[in-house]
Short mmCIF file of the C-alpha atoms (twelve columns), coordinates in Angstrom:
data_MODEL
# 
_entry.id   MODEL 
# 
loop_
_atom_site.group_PDB 
_atom_site.id 
_atom_site.type_symbol 
_atom_site.label_atom_id 
_atom_site.label_alt_id 
_atom_site.label_comp_id 
_atom_site.label_asym_id 
_atom_site.label_seq_id 
_atom_site.Cartn_x 
_atom_site.Cartn_y 
_atom_site.Cartn_z 
_atom_site.pdbx_PDB_model_num 
ATOM 1   C CA . MET A 1   5.338   -14.017 4.523   1 
ATOM 2   C CA . ALA A 2   4.362   -10.479 5.409   1 
ATOM 3   C CA . TRP A 3   0.630   -11.232 5.427   1 
ATOM 4   C CA . GLU A 4   -1.808  -13.955 4.449   1 
ATOM 5   C CA . GLY A 5   -2.799  -13.327 0.831   1 
ATOM 6   C CA . LEU A 6   0.465   -11.744 -0.308  1 
ATOM 7   C CA . ASP A 7   1.446   -15.042 -1.891  1 
ATOM 8   C CA . GLY A 8   -1.730  -14.965 -3.987  1 
ATOM 9   C CA . ILE A 9   -0.832  -11.616 -5.558  1 
ATOM 10  C CA . GLY A 10  2.703   -12.659 -6.433  1 
ATOM 11  C CA . GLY A 11  4.489   -11.307 -3.362  1 
ATOM 12  C CA . ARG A 12  8.197   -11.986 -3.487  1 
ATOM 13  C CA . ARG A 13  10.725  -11.591 -0.684  1 
ATOM 14  C CA . MET A 14  13.435  -9.089  -1.648  1 
ATOM 15  C CA . ALA A 15  15.349  -8.991  1.664   1 
ATOM 16  C CA . PRO A 16  14.576  -9.764  5.307   1 
ATOM 17  C CA . GLY A 17  11.356  -7.928  6.102   1 
ATOM 18  C CA . ILE A 18  10.858  -6.544  2.567   1 
ATOM 19  C CA . TRP A 19  8.468   -7.959  -0.012  1 
ATOM 20  C CA . ARG A 20  7.451   -6.685  -3.441  1 
ATOM 21  C CA . TRP A 21  4.503   -7.418  -5.673  1 
ATOM 22  C CA . VAL A 22  3.355   -6.161  -9.051  1 
ATOM 23  C CA . ALA A 23  -0.231  -5.288  -9.936  1 
ATOM 24  C CA . TYR A 24  -1.872  -4.109  -13.126 1 
ATOM 25  C CA . HIS A 25  -2.852  -0.432  -13.015 1 
ATOM 26  C CA . PRO A 26  -6.023  -0.131  -15.124 1 
ATOM 27  C CA . GLU A 27  -5.709  3.625   -15.665 1 
ATOM 28  C CA . TRP A 28  -2.046  3.490   -16.691 1 
ATOM 29  C CA . LYS A 29  -2.532  0.163   -18.534 1 
ATOM 30  C CA . GLN A 30  0.699   -1.281  -17.174 1 
ATOM 31  C CA . ASP A 31  2.056   -3.195  -14.210 1 
ATOM 32  C CA . VAL A 32  3.281   -1.168  -11.233 1 
ATOM 33  C CA . ALA A 33  5.392   -2.276  -8.282  1 
ATOM 34  C CA . CYS A 34  4.342   -2.104  -4.634  1 
ATOM 35  C CA . VAL A 35  6.327   -2.848  -1.474  1 
ATOM 36  C CA . VAL A 36  5.600   -3.967  2.071   1 
ATOM 37  C CA . ILE A 37  8.119   -3.547  4.876   1 
ATOM 38  C CA . ASP A 38  7.685   -5.593  8.059   1 
ATOM 39  C CA . SER A 39  10.350  -4.557  10.552  1 
ATOM 40  C CA . GLY A 40  8.775   -6.251  13.530  1 
ATOM 41  C CA . ALA A 41  8.197   -2.782  15.003  1 
ATOM 42  C CA . GLY A 42  5.762   -1.794  12.269  1 
ATOM 43  C CA . PHE A 43  4.110   -2.879  9.048   1 
ATOM 44  C CA . VAL A 44  4.307   -0.408  6.142   1 
ATOM 45  C CA . LEU A 45  2.683   -0.611  2.726   1 
ATOM 46  C CA . VAL A 46  4.412   1.602   0.167   1 
ATOM 47  C CA . ASP A 47  2.244   2.775   -2.760  1 
ATOM 48  C CA . PRO A 48  -0.112  -0.229  -2.437  1 
ATOM 49  C CA . LEU A 49  -2.200  -1.420  -5.376  1 
ATOM 50  C CA . LEU A 50  -4.218  -4.571  -4.810  1 
ATOM 51  C CA . PRO A 51  -5.424  -6.447  -7.871  1 
ATOM 52  C CA . VAL A 52  -9.107  -6.436  -8.780  1 
ATOM 53  C CA . GLY A 53  -10.988 -9.655  -8.111  1 
ATOM 54  C CA . PRO A 54  -10.614 -12.632 -5.777  1 
ATOM 55  C CA . LYS A 55  -6.842  -12.357 -5.320  1 
ATOM 56  C CA . GLY A 56  -7.079  -8.730  -4.259  1 
ATOM 57  C CA . THR A 57  -10.009 -9.518  -1.959  1 
ATOM 58  C CA . ALA A 58  -8.023  -12.332 -0.333  1 
ATOM 59  C CA . ALA A 59  -5.025  -10.037 0.145   1 
ATOM 60  C CA . LEU A 60  -7.241  -7.385  1.754   1 
ATOM 61  C CA . ARG A 61  -8.784  -9.987  4.080   1 
ATOM 62  C CA . GLY A 62  -5.289  -11.067 5.045   1 
ATOM 63  C CA . LEU A 63  -4.401  -7.481  5.920   1 
ATOM 64  C CA . GLU A 64  -7.542  -7.241  8.055   1 
ATOM 65  C CA . ALA A 65  -6.545  -10.394 9.931   1 
ATOM 66  C CA . ARG A 66  -3.209  -8.960  11.089  1 
ATOM 67  C CA . ALA A 67  -3.005  -7.957  14.758  1 
ATOM 68  C CA . GLU A 68  -1.866  -4.401  14.008  1 
ATOM 69  C CA . PRO A 69  -3.197  -2.042  11.333  1 
ATOM 70  C CA . PRO A 70  -0.674  -1.044  8.682   1 
ATOM 71  C CA . ALA A 71  0.826   2.315   7.902   1 
ATOM 72  C CA . ILE A 72  0.609   3.385   4.277   1 
ATOM 73  C CA . VAL A 73  3.262   5.621   2.727   1 
ATOM 74  C CA . LEU A 74  2.646   7.311   -0.600  1 
ATOM 75  C CA . THR A 75  5.864   8.244   -2.353  1 
ATOM 76  C CA . VAL A 76  3.837   10.683  -4.473  1 
ATOM 77  C CA . PHE A 77  0.201   11.754  -4.086  1 
ATOM 78  C CA . TYR A 78  -1.077  10.032  -7.236  1 
ATOM 79  C CA . HIS A 79  0.005   6.647   -5.858  1 
ATOM 80  C CA . GLU A 80  -3.071  6.670   -3.618  1 
ATOM 81  C CA . ARG A 81  -4.349  3.650   -5.593  1 
ATOM 82  C CA . SER A 82  -5.702  1.087   -3.038  1 
ATOM 83  C CA . ALA A 83  -4.931  3.195   0.045   1 
ATOM 84  C CA . GLY A 84  -8.539  4.339   0.473   1 
ATOM 85  C CA . ASP A 85  -9.912  0.793   0.306   1 
ATOM 86  C CA . ILE A 86  -7.400  -0.387  2.895   1 
ATOM 87  C CA . ILE A 87  -8.083  2.583   5.203   1 
ATOM 88  C CA . ASP A 88  -11.858 2.060   4.910   1 
ATOM 89  C CA . ARG A 89  -11.567 -1.641  5.839   1 
ATOM 90  C CA . ILE A 90  -8.898  -1.533  8.546   1 
ATOM 91  C CA . PRO A 91  -9.485  0.900   11.420  1 
ATOM 92  C CA . GLY A 92  -6.336  2.503   12.742  1 
ATOM 93  C CA . THR A 93  -4.490  2.445   9.419   1 
ATOM 94  C CA . THR A 94  -2.337  5.552   9.097   1 
ATOM 95  C CA . LEU A 95  -1.594  7.396   5.867   1 
ATOM 96  C CA . TRP A 96  1.719   9.195   5.350   1 
ATOM 97  C CA . VAL A 97  1.892   11.621  2.420   1 
ATOM 98  C CA . GLU A 98  4.573   14.080  1.303   1 
ATOM 99  C CA . ALA A 99  3.440   17.492  2.584   1 
ATOM 100 C CA . ARG A 100 3.080   19.093  -0.873  1 
ATOM 101 C CA . GLY A 101 0.615   16.364  -1.898  1 
ATOM 102 C CA . VAL A 102 -1.642  16.282  1.170   1 
ATOM 103 C CA . ASP A 103 -4.400  18.361  -0.489  1 
ATOM 104 C CA . ARG A 104 -4.318  16.157  -3.578  1 
ATOM 105 C CA . VAL A 105 -5.314  12.820  -2.005  1 
ATOM 106 C CA . GLU A 106 -8.901  11.804  -1.298  1 
ATOM 107 C CA . SER A 107 -8.197  9.774   1.844   1 
ATOM 108 C CA . GLU A 108 -7.647  11.360  5.249   1 
ATOM 109 C CA . VAL A 109 -3.938  11.971  5.743   1 
ATOM 110 C CA . THR A 110 -2.766  11.241  9.277   1 
ATOM 111 C CA . HIS A 111 0.879   12.272  8.804   1 
ATOM 112 C CA . ALA A 112 2.554   14.675  6.394   1 
ATOM 113 C CA . PHE A 113 6.279   14.403  5.814   1 
ATOM 114 C CA . GLY A 114 8.959   16.334  3.983   1 
ATOM 115 C CA . ALA A 115 12.446  15.818  2.667   1 
ATOM 116 C CA . GLY A 116 14.779  14.708  5.423   1 
ATOM 117 C CA . ASP A 117 12.053  13.368  7.753   1 
# 
C-alpha cells in the first residue's frame, strides 16, 4: 500500500506503484478520481482530494507518518482541492503546477511546468 490510510479511503492498486481512489467533491457534487504514484524514488499525489471526516483525517495522518514528504502535481489549477491541507501539515511537500495556472492557486507553488517537461 502506498501509505497507511489509503485503504480507508478506498485506495485500489492499478499497477505496480500506482494507486487510485475516488472522493466526493462537495462543490461539484460528484465523485472525482485521484492518483498516487510511488516509484521508490519519489512519492507523487496527483490532484489529491481527501474525504471529509475520520477517513480523510486518517489518510492525512498516514501521509504525515511517511519518511519523505510527497510531491503534489496538479493537472489543472482548479484541482488544488486538498493540496493546501497536505502542504500545511507536511513540511517539505512540493507543489507542481502547470505554468499558466500558477497565479490561480492559493498554495505556494514550488515548481511550474509546461508542455514537454
